[in-house]
Short mmCIF file of C-alpha atoms in Angstrom, two decimals:
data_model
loop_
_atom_site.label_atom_id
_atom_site.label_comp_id
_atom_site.label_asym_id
_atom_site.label_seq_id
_atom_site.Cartn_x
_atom_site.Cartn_y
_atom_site.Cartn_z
CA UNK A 1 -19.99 -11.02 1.22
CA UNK A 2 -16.33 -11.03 0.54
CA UNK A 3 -14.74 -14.68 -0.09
CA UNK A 4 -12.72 -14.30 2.37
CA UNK A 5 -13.76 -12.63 5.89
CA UNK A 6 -12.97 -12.82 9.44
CA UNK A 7 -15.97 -12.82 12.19
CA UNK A 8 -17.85 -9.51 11.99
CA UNK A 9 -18.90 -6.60 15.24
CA UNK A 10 -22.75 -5.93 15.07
CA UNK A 11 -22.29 -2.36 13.50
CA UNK A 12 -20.70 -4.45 9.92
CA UNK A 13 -23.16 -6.71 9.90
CA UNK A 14 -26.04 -4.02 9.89
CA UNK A 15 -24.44 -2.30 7.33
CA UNK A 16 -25.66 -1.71 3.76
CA UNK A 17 -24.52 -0.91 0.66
CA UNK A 18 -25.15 3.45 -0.25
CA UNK A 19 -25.76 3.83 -3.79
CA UNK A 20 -22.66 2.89 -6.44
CA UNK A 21 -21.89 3.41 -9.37
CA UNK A 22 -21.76 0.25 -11.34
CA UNK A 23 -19.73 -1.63 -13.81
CA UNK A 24 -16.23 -1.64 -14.05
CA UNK A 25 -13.98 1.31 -14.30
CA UNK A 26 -10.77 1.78 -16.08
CA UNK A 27 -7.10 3.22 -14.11
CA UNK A 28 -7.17 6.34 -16.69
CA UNK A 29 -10.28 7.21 -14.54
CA UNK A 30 -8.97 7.25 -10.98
CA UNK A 31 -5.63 9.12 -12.88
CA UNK A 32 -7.50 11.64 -13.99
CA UNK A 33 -9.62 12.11 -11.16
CA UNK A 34 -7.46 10.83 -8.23
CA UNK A 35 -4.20 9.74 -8.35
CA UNK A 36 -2.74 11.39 -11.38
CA UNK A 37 -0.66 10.04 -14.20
CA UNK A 38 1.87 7.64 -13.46
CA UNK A 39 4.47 8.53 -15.89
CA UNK A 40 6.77 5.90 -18.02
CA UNK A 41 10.21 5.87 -17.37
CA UNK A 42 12.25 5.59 -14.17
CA UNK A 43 14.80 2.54 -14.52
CA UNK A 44 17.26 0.68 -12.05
CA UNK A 45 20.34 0.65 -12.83
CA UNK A 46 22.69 0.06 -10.09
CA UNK A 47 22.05 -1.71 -6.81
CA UNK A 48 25.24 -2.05 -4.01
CA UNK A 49 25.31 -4.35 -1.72
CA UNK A 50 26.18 -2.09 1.67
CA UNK A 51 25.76 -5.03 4.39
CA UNK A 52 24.92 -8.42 4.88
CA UNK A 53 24.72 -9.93 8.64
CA UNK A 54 23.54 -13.41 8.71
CA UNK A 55 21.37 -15.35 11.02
CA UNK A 56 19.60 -12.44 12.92
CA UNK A 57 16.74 -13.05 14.65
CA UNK A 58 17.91 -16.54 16.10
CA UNK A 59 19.73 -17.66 13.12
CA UNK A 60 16.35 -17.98 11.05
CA UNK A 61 16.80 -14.94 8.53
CA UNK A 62 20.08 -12.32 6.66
CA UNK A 63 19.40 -9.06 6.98
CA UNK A 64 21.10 -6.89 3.86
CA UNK A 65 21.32 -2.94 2.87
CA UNK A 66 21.33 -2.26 -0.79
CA UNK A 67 21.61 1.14 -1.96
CA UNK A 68 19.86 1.40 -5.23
CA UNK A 69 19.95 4.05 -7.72
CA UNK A 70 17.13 4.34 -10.46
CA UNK A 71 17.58 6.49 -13.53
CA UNK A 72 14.89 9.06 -14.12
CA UNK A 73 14.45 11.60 -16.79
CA UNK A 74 15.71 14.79 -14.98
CA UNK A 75 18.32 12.79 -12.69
CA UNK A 76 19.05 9.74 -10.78
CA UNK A 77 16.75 8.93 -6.98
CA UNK A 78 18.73 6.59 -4.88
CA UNK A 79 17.16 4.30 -2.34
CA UNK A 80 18.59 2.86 0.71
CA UNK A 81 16.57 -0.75 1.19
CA UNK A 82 16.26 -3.13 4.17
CA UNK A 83 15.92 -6.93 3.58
CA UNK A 84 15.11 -9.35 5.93
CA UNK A 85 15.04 -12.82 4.09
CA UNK A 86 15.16 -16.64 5.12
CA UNK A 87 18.26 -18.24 6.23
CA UNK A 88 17.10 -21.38 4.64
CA UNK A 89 13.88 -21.07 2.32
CA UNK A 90 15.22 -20.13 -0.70
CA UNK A 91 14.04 -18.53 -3.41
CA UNK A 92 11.54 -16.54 -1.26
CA UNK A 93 8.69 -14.98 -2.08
CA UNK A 94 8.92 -11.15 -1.17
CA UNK A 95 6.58 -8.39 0.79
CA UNK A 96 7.24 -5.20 -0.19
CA UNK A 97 6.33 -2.47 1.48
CA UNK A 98 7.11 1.54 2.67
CA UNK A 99 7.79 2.49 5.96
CA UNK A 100 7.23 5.79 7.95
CA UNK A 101 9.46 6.08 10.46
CA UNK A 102 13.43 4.62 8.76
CA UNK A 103 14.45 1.32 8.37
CA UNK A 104 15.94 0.84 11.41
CA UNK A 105 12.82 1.81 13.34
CA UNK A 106 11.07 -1.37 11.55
CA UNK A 107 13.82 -3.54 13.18
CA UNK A 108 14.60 -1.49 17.01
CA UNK A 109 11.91 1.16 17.45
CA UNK A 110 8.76 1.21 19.90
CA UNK A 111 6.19 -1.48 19.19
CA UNK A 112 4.07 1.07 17.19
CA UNK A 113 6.92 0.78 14.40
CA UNK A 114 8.30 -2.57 15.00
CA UNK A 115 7.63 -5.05 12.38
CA UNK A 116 6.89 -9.04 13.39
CA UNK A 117 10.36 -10.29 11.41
CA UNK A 118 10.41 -13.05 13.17
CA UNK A 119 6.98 -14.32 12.66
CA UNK A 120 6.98 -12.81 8.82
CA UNK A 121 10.42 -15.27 7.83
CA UNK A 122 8.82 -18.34 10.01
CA UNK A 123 5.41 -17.76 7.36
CA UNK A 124 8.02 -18.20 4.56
CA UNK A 125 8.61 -14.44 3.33
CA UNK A 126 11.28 -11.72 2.55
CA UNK A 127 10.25 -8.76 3.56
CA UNK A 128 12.27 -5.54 1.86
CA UNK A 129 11.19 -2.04 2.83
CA UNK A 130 12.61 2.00 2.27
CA UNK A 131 11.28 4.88 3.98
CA UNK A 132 8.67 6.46 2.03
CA UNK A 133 9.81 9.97 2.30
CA UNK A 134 12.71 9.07 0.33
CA UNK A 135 10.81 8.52 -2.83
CA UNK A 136 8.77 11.15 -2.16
CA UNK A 137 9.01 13.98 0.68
CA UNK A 138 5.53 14.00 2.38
CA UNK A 139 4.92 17.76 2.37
CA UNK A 140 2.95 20.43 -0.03
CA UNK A 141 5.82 22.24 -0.23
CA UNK A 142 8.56 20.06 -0.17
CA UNK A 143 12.84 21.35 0.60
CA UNK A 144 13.83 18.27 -0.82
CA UNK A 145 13.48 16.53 -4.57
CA UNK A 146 11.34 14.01 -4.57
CA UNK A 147 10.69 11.68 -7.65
CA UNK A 148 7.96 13.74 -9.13
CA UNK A 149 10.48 16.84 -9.38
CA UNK A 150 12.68 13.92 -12.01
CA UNK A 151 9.81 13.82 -13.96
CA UNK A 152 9.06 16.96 -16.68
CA UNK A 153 5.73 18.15 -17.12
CA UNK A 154 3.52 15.18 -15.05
CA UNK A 155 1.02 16.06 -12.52
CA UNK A 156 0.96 13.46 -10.15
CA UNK A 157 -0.22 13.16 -6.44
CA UNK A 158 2.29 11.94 -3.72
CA UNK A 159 0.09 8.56 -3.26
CA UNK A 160 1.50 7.90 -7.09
CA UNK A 161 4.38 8.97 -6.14
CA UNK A 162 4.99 5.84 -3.40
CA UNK A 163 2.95 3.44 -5.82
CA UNK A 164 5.78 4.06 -8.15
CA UNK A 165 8.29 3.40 -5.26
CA UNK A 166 6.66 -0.18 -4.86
CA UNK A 167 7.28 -1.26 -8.07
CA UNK A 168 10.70 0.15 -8.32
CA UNK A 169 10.86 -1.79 -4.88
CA UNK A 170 10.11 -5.02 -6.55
CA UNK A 171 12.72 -4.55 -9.50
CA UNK A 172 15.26 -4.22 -6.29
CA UNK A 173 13.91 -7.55 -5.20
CA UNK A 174 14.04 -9.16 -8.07
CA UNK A 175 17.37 -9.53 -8.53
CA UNK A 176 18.86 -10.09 -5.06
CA UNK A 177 19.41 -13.74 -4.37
CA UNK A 178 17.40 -15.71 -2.18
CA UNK A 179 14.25 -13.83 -3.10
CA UNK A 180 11.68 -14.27 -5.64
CA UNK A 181 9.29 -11.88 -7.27
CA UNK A 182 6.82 -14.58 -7.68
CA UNK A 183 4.02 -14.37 -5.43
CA UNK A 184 5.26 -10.75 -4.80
CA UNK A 185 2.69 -9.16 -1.82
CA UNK A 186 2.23 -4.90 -2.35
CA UNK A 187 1.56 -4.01 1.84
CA UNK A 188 0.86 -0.81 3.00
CA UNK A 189 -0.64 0.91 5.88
CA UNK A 190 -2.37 4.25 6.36
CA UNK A 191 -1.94 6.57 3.66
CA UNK A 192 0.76 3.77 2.45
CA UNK A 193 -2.45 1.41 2.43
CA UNK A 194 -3.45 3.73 -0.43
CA UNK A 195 -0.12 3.80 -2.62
CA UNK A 196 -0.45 -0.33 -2.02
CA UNK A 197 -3.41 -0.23 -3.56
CA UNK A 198 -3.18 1.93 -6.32
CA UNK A 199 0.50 -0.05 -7.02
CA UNK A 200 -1.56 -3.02 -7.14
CA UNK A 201 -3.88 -2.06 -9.67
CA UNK A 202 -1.22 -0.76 -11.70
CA UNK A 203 1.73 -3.40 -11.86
CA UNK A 204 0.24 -7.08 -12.54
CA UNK A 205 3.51 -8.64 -10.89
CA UNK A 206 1.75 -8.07 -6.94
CA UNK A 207 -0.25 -11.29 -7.05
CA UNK A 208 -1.52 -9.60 -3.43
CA UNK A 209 -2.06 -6.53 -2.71
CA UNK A 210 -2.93 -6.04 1.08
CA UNK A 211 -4.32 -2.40 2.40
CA UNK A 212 -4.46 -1.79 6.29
CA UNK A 213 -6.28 0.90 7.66
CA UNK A 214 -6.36 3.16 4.42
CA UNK A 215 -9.35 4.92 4.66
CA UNK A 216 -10.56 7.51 2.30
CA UNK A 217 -8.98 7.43 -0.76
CA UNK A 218 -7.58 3.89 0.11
CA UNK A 219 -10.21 0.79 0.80
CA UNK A 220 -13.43 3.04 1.90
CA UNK A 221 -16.67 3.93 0.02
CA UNK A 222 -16.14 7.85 -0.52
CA UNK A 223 -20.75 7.31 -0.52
CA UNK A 224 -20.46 5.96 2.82
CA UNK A 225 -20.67 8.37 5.87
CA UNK A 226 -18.33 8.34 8.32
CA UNK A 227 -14.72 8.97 8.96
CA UNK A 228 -12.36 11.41 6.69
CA UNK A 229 -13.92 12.97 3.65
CA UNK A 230 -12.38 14.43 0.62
CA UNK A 231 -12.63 18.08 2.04
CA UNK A 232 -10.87 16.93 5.09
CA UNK A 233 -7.89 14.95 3.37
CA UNK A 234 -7.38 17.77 0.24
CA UNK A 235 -7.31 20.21 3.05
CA UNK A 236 -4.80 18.61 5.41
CA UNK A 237 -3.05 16.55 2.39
CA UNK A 238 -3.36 18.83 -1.13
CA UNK A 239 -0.08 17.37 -2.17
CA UNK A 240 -1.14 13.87 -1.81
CA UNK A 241 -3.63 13.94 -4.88
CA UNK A 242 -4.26 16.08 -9.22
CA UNK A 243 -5.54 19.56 -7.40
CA UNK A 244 -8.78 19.18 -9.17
CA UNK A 245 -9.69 16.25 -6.97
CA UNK A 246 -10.53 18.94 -4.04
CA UNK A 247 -13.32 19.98 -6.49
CA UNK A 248 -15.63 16.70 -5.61
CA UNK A 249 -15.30 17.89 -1.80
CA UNK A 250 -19.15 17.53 -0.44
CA UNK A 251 -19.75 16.24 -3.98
CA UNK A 252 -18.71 12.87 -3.40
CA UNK A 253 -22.12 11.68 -5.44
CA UNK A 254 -20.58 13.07 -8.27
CA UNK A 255 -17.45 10.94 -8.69
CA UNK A 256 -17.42 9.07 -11.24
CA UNK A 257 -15.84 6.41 -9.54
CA UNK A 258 -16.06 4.71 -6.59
CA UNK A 259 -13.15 2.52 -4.22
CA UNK A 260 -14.89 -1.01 -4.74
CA UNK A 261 -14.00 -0.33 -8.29
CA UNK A 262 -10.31 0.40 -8.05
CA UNK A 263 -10.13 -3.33 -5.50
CA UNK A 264 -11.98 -5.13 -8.75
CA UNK A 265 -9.18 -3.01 -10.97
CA UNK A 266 -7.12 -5.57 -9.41
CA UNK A 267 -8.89 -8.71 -10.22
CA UNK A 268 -8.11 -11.36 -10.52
CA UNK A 269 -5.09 -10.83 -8.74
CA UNK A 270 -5.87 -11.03 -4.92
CA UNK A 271 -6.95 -8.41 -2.47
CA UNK A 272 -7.19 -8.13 1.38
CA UNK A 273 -8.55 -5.48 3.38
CA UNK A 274 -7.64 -4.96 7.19
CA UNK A 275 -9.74 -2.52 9.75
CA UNK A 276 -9.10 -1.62 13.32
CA UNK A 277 -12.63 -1.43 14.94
CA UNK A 278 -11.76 1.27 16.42
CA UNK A 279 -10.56 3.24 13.74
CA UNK A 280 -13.22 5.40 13.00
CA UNK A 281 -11.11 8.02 11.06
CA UNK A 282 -10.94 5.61 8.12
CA UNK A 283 -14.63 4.45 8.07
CA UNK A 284 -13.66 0.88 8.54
CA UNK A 285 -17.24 0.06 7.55
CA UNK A 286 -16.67 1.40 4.87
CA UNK A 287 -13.97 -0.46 4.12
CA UNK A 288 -15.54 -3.43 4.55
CA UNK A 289 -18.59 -2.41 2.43
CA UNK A 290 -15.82 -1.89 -0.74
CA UNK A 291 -15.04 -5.10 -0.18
CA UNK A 292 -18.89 -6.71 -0.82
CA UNK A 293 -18.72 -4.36 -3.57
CA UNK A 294 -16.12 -5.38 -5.26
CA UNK A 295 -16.64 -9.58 -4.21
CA UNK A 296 -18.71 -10.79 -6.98
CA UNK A 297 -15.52 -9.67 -9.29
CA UNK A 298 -13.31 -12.25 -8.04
CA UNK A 299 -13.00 -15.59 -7.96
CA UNK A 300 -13.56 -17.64 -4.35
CA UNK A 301 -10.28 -16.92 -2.44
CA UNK A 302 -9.74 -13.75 -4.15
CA UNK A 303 -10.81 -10.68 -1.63
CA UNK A 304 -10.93 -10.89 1.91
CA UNK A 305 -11.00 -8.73 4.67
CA UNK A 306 -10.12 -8.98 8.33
CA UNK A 307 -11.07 -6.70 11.11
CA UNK A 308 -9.60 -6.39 14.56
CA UNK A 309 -10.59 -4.98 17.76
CA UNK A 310 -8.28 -1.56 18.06
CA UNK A 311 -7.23 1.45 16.34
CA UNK A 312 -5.55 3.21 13.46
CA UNK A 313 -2.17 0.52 13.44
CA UNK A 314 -0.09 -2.38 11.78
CA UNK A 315 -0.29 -4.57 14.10
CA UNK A 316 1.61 -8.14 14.21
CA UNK A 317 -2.33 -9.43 13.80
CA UNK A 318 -2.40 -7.83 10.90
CA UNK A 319 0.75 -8.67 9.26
CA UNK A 320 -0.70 -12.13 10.62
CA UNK A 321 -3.40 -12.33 8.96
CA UNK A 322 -2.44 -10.60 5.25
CA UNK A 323 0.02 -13.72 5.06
CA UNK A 324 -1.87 -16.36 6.10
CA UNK A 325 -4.54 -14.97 3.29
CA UNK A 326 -1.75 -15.01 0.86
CA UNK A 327 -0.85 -18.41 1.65
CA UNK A 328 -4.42 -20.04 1.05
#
């Protein structure tokens, strides 16, 4: 049982562990097999302040643009970030996280893509997000350079590719004013639930990483039936993983790894897991079955998970839920 976990629908509660493998497993693993190599390199070196309006969202919170441009090998990737921070908590802690859809769509769009700013600064965080496609276009055969193009001779999956945007994400943070990278929170949902994940295993600074909805290759058992499966996601998403990876499709038995092992990666730092009942695409019993796994690895207050009734969103619950986890 995870330390950590909200009340449970029947179907989680009958729900029992498939065969694992066991023990721990090191990140060179899931790069070789998964994710690929994360490469060294890729430094900031400028960030401009483009606007600053203060006391949005009833006076509680500034809202800045930064555009931020971090040196790579083969050339220079600019970012164009949002922050939404206190008005009067200061230093504070900072969420960082990718969105799909633009910045501004986080702040005005439908309620699919707003984000609960209000509700986030009255918990006591800083939220700073970039579209995801600017780190890395999300397409097998991308027209525009992404960062993996400024990098010679890696081979490295798109997922990598936005786990390295996280932590170049939290460099930004840490130095703007009124935020702190202590207590820094990696969030990410959907296939951005994966590149939160695999950021938090990676960079020790994300005292919390939080994964919503991620699914297969994110917070699910690839051993436990149901939902997407690695033939389905190489298929659809080839550019999102190393090209061998499509080799373990209907193999999943012979992994050597499993997901409850990258969550204990992250130990002790602190995990949380979010499902949408409904959300049957990313086996969110399986989601919650990586978490068991992976409990006994961390200490009490360490993993928890959370499951809602719905589907395949970020929902202000959610966000909800992740910070009031964080906070304990």
């Amino acid at each position: 049982m995870p330390n950590q976990v909200t009340s449970l629908p029947e179907a989680w509660q009958r729900a029992t562990l498939p065969d694992l493998p066991t023990g721990p497993s090191d990140i060179d693993t899931f790069s070789r097999t998964i994710y690929g190599r994360t490469p060294d390199g890729g430094h900031l070196t400028d960030v401009v302040l483009l606007s600053e309006e203060k006391g949005v969202l009833d006076g509680a919170a500034d809202r800045l643009r930064h555009r931020a441009t971090i040196a790579c090998p083969l050339g220079n990737l600019e970012l164009d970030t949002l922050i939404h921070r206190p008005a009067t908590a200061s230093p504070a802690p900072v969420v960082v996280a990718l969105n799909f859809t633009g910045n501004d769509d986080s702040i005005d769009g439908d309620e699919a893509q707003r984000w609960p700013y209000a509700k986030i600064i009255d918990a006591g965080y800083a939220v700073l997000t970039v579209d995801y496609q600017q780190i890395e276009p999300d397409d097998p055969a991308p027209t525009a350079t992404g960062v993996r193009a400024l990098f010679p001779e890696e081979t490295w999956g798109a997922v990598a590719a936005w786990a390295w945007g996280l932590s170049r994400c939290l460099d930004i943070a840490t130095g703007i004013p009124g935020l702190t990278p202590v207590g820094a929170i990696a969030l990410g949902h959907s296939r951005l639930g994966k590149a939160a994940l695999w950021a938090g295993a990676q960079d020790d600074r994300f005292a919390v990483t939080v994964s919503n909805g991620s699914g297969c290759v994110g917070a699910s058992l690839f051993r436990h039936p149901g939902g997407e499966d690695i033939a389905a996601i190489t298929k659809a998403f080839p550019h999102w993983f190393v090209p061998s990876f499509s080799a373990y499709a209907g193999a999943e038995s012979r992994l050597p790894v499993d997901q409850h092992q990258l969550l204990t990666s992250i130990a002790p730092r602190r995990v949380f897991v979010c499902s949408g009942e409904d959300d049957d695409w990313a086996d969110p019993v399986g989601e919650y079955l990586a978490v068991v796994a992976a409990g006994p690895a961390f200490e009490d207050g360490g993993i928890g998970y959370h499951v809602r009734p719905g589907g395949h969103a970020l929902t202000e619950v959610d966000w909800m839920q992740a910070l009031a986890f964080a906070r304990a």
